[in-house]
XYZ file of N, CA and C in Angstrom:
444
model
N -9.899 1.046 15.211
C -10.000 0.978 13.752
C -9.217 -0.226 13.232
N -9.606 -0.824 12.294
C -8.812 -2.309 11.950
C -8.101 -1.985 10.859
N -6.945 -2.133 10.351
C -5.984 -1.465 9.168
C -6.436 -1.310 7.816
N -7.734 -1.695 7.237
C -7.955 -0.929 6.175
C -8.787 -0.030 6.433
N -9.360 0.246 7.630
C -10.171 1.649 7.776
C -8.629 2.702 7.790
N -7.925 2.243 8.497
C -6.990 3.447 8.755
C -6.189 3.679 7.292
N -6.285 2.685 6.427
C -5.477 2.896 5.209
C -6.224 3.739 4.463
N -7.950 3.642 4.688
C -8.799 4.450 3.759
C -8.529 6.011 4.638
N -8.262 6.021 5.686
C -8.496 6.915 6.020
C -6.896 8.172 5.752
N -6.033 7.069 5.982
C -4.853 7.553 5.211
C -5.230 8.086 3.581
N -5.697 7.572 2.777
C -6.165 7.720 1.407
C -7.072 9.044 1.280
N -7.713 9.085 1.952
C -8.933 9.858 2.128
C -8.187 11.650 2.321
N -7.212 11.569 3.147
C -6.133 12.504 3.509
C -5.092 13.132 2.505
N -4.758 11.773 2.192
C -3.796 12.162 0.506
C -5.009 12.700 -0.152
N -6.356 12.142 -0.845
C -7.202 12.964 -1.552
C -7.219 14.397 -1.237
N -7.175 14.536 -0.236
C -7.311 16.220 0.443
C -6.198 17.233 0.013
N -5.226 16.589 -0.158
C -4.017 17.061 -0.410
C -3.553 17.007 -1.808
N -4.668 16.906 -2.393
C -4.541 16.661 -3.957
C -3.562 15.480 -4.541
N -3.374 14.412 -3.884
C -2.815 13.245 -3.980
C -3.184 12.316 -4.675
N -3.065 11.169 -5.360
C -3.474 9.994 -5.289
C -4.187 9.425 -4.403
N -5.582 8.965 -4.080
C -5.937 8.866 -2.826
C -5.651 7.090 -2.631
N -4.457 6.415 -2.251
C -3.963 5.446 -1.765
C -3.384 5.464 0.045
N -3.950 5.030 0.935
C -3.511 4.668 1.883
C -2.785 3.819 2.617
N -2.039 3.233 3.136
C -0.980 2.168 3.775
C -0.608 1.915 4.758
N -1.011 1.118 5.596
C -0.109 0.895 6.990
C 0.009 -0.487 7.285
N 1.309 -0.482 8.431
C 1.727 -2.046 8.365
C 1.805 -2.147 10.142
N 1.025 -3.353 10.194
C 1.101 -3.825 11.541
C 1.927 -5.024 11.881
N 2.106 -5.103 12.973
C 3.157 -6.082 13.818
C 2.249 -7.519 14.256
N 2.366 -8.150 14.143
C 1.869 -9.620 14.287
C 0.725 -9.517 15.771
N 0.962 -8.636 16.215
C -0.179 -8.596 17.383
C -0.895 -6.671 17.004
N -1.124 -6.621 15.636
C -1.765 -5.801 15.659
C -1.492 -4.038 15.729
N -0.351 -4.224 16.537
C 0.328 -2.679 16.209
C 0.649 -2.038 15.613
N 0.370 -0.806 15.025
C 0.487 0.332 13.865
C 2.112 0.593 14.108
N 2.582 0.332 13.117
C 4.310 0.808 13.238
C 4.408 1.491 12.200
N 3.598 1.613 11.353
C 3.682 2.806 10.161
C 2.045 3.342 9.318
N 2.306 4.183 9.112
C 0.977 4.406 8.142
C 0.818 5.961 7.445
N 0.769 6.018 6.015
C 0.561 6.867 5.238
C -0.208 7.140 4.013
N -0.211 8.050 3.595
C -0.671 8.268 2.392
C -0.144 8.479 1.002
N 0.144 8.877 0.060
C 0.603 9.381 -1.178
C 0.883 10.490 -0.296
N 2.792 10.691 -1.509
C 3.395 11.961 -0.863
C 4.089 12.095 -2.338
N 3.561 11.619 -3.425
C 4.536 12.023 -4.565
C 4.814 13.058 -5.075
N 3.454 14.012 -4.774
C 3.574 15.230 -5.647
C 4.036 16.261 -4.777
N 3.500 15.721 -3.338
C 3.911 16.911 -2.133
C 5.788 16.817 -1.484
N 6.110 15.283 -2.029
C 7.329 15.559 -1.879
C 8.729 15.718 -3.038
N 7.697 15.661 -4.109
C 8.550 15.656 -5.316
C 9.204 14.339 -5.663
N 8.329 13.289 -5.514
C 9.379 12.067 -5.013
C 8.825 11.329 -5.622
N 8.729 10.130 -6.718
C 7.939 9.393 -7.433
C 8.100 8.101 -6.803
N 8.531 7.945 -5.977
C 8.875 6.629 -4.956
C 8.218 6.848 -3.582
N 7.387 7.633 -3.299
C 6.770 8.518 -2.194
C 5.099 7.773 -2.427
N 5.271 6.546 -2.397
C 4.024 6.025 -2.509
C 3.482 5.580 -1.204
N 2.320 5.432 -0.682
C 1.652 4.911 0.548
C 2.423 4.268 0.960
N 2.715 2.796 0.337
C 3.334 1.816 0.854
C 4.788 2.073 1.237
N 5.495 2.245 0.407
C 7.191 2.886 0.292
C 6.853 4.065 1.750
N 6.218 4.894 2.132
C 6.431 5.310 3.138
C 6.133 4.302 4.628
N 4.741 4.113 4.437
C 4.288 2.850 5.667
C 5.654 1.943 6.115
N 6.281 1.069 4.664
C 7.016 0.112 4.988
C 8.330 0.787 5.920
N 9.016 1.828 5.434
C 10.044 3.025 6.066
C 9.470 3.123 7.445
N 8.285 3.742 7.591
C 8.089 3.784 8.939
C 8.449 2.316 9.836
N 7.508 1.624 9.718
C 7.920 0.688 10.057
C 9.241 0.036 10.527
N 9.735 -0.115 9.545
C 11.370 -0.242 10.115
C 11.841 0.565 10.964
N 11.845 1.810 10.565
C 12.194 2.755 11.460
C 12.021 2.909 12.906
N 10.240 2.426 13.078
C 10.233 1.995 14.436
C 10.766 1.136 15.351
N 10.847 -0.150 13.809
C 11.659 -0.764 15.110
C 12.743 -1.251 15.300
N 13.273 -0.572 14.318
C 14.980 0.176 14.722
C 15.696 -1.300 14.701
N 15.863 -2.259 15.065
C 16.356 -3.450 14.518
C 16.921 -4.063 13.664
N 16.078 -3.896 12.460
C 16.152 -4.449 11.238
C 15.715 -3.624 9.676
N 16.229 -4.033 8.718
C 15.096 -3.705 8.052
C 14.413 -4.232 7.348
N 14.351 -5.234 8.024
C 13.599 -6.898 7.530
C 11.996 -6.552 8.630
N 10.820 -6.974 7.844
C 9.584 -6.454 8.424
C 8.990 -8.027 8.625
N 9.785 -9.730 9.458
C 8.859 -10.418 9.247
C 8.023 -10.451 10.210
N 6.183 -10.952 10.042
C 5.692 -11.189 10.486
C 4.919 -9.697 10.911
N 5.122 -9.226 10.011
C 3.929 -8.035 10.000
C 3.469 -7.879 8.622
N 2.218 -7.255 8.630
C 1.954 -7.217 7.255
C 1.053 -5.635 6.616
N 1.337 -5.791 5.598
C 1.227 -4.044 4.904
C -0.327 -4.205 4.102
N -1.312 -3.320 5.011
C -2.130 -3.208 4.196
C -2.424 -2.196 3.359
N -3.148 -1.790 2.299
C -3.100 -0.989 1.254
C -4.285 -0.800 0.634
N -5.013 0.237 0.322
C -6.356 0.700 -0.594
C -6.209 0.165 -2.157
N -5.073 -0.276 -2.423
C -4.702 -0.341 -3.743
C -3.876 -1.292 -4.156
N -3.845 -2.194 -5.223
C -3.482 -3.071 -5.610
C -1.654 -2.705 -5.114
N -1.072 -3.435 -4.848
C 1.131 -2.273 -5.086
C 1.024 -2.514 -6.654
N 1.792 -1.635 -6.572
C 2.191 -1.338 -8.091
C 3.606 -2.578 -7.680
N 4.324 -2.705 -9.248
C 5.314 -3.559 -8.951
C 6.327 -3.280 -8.258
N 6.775 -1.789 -7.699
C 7.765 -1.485 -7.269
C 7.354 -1.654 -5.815
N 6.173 -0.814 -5.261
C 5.960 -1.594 -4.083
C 5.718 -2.930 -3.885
N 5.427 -3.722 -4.412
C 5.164 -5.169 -4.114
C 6.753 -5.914 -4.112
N 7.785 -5.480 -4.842
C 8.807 -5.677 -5.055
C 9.739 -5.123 -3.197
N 9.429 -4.106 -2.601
C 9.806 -3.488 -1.697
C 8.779 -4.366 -0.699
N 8.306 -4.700 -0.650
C 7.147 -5.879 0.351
C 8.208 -6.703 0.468
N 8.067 -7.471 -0.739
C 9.530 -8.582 -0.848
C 10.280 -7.893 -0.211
N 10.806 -7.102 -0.048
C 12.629 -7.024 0.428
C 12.600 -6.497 2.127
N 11.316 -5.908 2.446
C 11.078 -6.438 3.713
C 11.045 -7.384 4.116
N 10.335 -8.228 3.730
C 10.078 -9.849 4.077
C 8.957 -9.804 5.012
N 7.795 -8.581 4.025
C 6.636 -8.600 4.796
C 5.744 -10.346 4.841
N 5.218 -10.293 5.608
C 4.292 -11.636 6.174
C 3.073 -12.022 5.185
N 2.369 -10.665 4.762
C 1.172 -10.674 4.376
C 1.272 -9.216 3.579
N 0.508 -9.431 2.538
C -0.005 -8.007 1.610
C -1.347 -8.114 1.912
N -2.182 -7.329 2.468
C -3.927 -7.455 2.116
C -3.885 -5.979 1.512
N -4.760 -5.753 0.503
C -5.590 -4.931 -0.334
C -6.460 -4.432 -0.307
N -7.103 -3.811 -1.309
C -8.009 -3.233 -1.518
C -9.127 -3.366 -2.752
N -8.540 -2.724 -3.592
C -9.136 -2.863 -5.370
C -7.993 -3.123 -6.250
N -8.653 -3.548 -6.644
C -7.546 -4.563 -8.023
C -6.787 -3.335 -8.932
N -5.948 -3.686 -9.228
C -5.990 -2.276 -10.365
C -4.855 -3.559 -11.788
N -5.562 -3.212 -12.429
C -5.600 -4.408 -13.823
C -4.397 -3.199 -14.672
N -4.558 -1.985 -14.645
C -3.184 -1.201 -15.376
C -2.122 -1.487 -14.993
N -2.129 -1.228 -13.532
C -0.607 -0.834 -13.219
C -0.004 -1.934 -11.521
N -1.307 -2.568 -11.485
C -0.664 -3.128 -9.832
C 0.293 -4.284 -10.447
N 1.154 -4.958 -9.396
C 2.032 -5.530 -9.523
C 2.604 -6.475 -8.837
N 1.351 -7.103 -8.236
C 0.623 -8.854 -7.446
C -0.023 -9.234 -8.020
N -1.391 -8.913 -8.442
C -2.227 -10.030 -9.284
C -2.407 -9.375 -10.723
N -1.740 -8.285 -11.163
C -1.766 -8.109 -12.630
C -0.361 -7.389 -13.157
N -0.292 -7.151 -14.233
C 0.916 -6.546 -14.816
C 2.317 -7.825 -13.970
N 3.401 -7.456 -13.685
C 4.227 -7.885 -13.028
C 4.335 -9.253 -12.710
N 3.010 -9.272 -12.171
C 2.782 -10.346 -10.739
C 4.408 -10.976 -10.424
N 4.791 -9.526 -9.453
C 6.202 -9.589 -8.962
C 6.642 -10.948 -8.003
N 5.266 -11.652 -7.394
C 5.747 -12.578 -6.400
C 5.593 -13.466 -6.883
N 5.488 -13.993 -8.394
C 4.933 -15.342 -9.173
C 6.722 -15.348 -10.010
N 7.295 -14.280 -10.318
C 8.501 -14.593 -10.610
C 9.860 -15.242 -10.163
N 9.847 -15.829 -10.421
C 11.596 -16.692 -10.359
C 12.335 -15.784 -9.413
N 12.608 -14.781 -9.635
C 13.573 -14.065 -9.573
C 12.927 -13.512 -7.542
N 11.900 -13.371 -6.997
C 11.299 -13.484 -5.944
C 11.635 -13.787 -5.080
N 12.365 -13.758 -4.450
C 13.150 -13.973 -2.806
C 12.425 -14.355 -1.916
N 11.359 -13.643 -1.148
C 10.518 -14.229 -0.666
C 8.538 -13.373 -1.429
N 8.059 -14.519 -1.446
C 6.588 -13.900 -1.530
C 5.437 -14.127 -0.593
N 5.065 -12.833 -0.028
C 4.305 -12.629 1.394
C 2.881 -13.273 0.836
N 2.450 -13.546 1.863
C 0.657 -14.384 1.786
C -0.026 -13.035 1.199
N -1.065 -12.930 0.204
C -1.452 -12.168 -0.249
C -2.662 -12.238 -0.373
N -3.712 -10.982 0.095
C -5.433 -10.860 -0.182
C -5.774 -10.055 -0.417
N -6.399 -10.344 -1.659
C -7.208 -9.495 -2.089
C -8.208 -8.681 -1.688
N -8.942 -7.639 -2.509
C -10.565 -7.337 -2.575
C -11.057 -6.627 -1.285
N -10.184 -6.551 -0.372
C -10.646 -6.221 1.347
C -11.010 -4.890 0.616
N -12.956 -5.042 1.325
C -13.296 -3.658 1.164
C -12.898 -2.742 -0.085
N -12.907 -3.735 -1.235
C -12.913 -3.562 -2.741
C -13.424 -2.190 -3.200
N -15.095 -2.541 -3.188
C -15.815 -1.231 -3.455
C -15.224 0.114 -3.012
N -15.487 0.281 -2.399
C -15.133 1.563 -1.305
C -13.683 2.408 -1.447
N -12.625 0.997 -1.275
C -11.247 1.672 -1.907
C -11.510 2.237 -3.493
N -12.216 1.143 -4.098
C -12.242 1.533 -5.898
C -13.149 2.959 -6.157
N -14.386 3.263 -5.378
C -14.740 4.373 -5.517
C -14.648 5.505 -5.079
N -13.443 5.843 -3.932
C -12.713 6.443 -3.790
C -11.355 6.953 -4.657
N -11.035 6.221 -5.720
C -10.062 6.565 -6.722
C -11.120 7.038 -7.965
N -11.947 6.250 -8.173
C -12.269 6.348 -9.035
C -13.403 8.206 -8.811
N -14.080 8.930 -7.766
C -14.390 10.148 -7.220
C -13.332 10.804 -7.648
N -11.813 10.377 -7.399
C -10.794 11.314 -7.668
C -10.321 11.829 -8.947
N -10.712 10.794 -9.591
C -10.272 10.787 -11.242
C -11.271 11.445 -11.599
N -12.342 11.186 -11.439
C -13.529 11.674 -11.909
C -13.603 13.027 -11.695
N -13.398 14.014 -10.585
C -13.256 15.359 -10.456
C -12.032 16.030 -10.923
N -10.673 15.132 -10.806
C -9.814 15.906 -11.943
C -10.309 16.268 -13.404
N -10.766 15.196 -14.040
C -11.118 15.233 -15.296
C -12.489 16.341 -15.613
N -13.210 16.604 -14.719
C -14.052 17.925 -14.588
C -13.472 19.397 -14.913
């Protein structure tokens, strides 16, 4: 599976669980899964319990070293909001790739745009749109049956 299938599929899981359906995992420069999750905000009571904020944790965790992540990079169903994109930075992830844009609340190419600020330590190579559709109508199924 190549890391945004496994992020959808992470997402797909949080949906199940009555989650946010956002997925996340971050690989190691040759490809290795060192973390990967889903939304855990509501199941852990934790408003910082986002895909990414867990993925990036794992990660480190694995590899016990550091908690500097360079040269791996965090992919995601969903635009980061600014706090994750802000926590990308402080890994000193390599690369952000995506999913669907989200124009409310993400916090790379809208609201924030946390890695265009001054204040930015380091800002990881960033792509968009990966498998756009698919992430976007998967949130957007979710919203749509809450509101039912």
């Amino acid at each position: 599976m190549t890391p945004i299938e496994i992020a959808l599929q992470e997402a797909r899981d949080a949906a199940a669980r009555g989650e946010v359906p956002v997925g996340a995992v971050v690989t190691d420069a040759a490809g290795r899964v060192l973390g990967r999750a889903g939304n855990r905000v509501e199941q852990d009571h934790d408003a910082s319990a986002h895909a990414e904020m867990l993925a990036l944790r794992q990660a480190a965790a694995a590899l016990g070293c550091s908690p500097r992540l360079p040269g791996c990079t965090l992919t995601v169903t969903l635009e980061p909001c600014p706090m994750c994109a802000q926590a990308a930075s402080f890994f000193r992830i390599r690369r952000v790739v995506f999913g669907a844009y989200d124009p409310k609340g993400g916090g790379v190419e809208h609201g924030a745009r946390i890695y265009a600020a001054p204040s930015c330590h380091h800002a990881p190579e960033v792509v968009g749109g990966v498998r756009e559709g698919e992430c976007a109508t998967l949130l957007r199924e979710f919203f749509a049956a809450l509101r039912r």
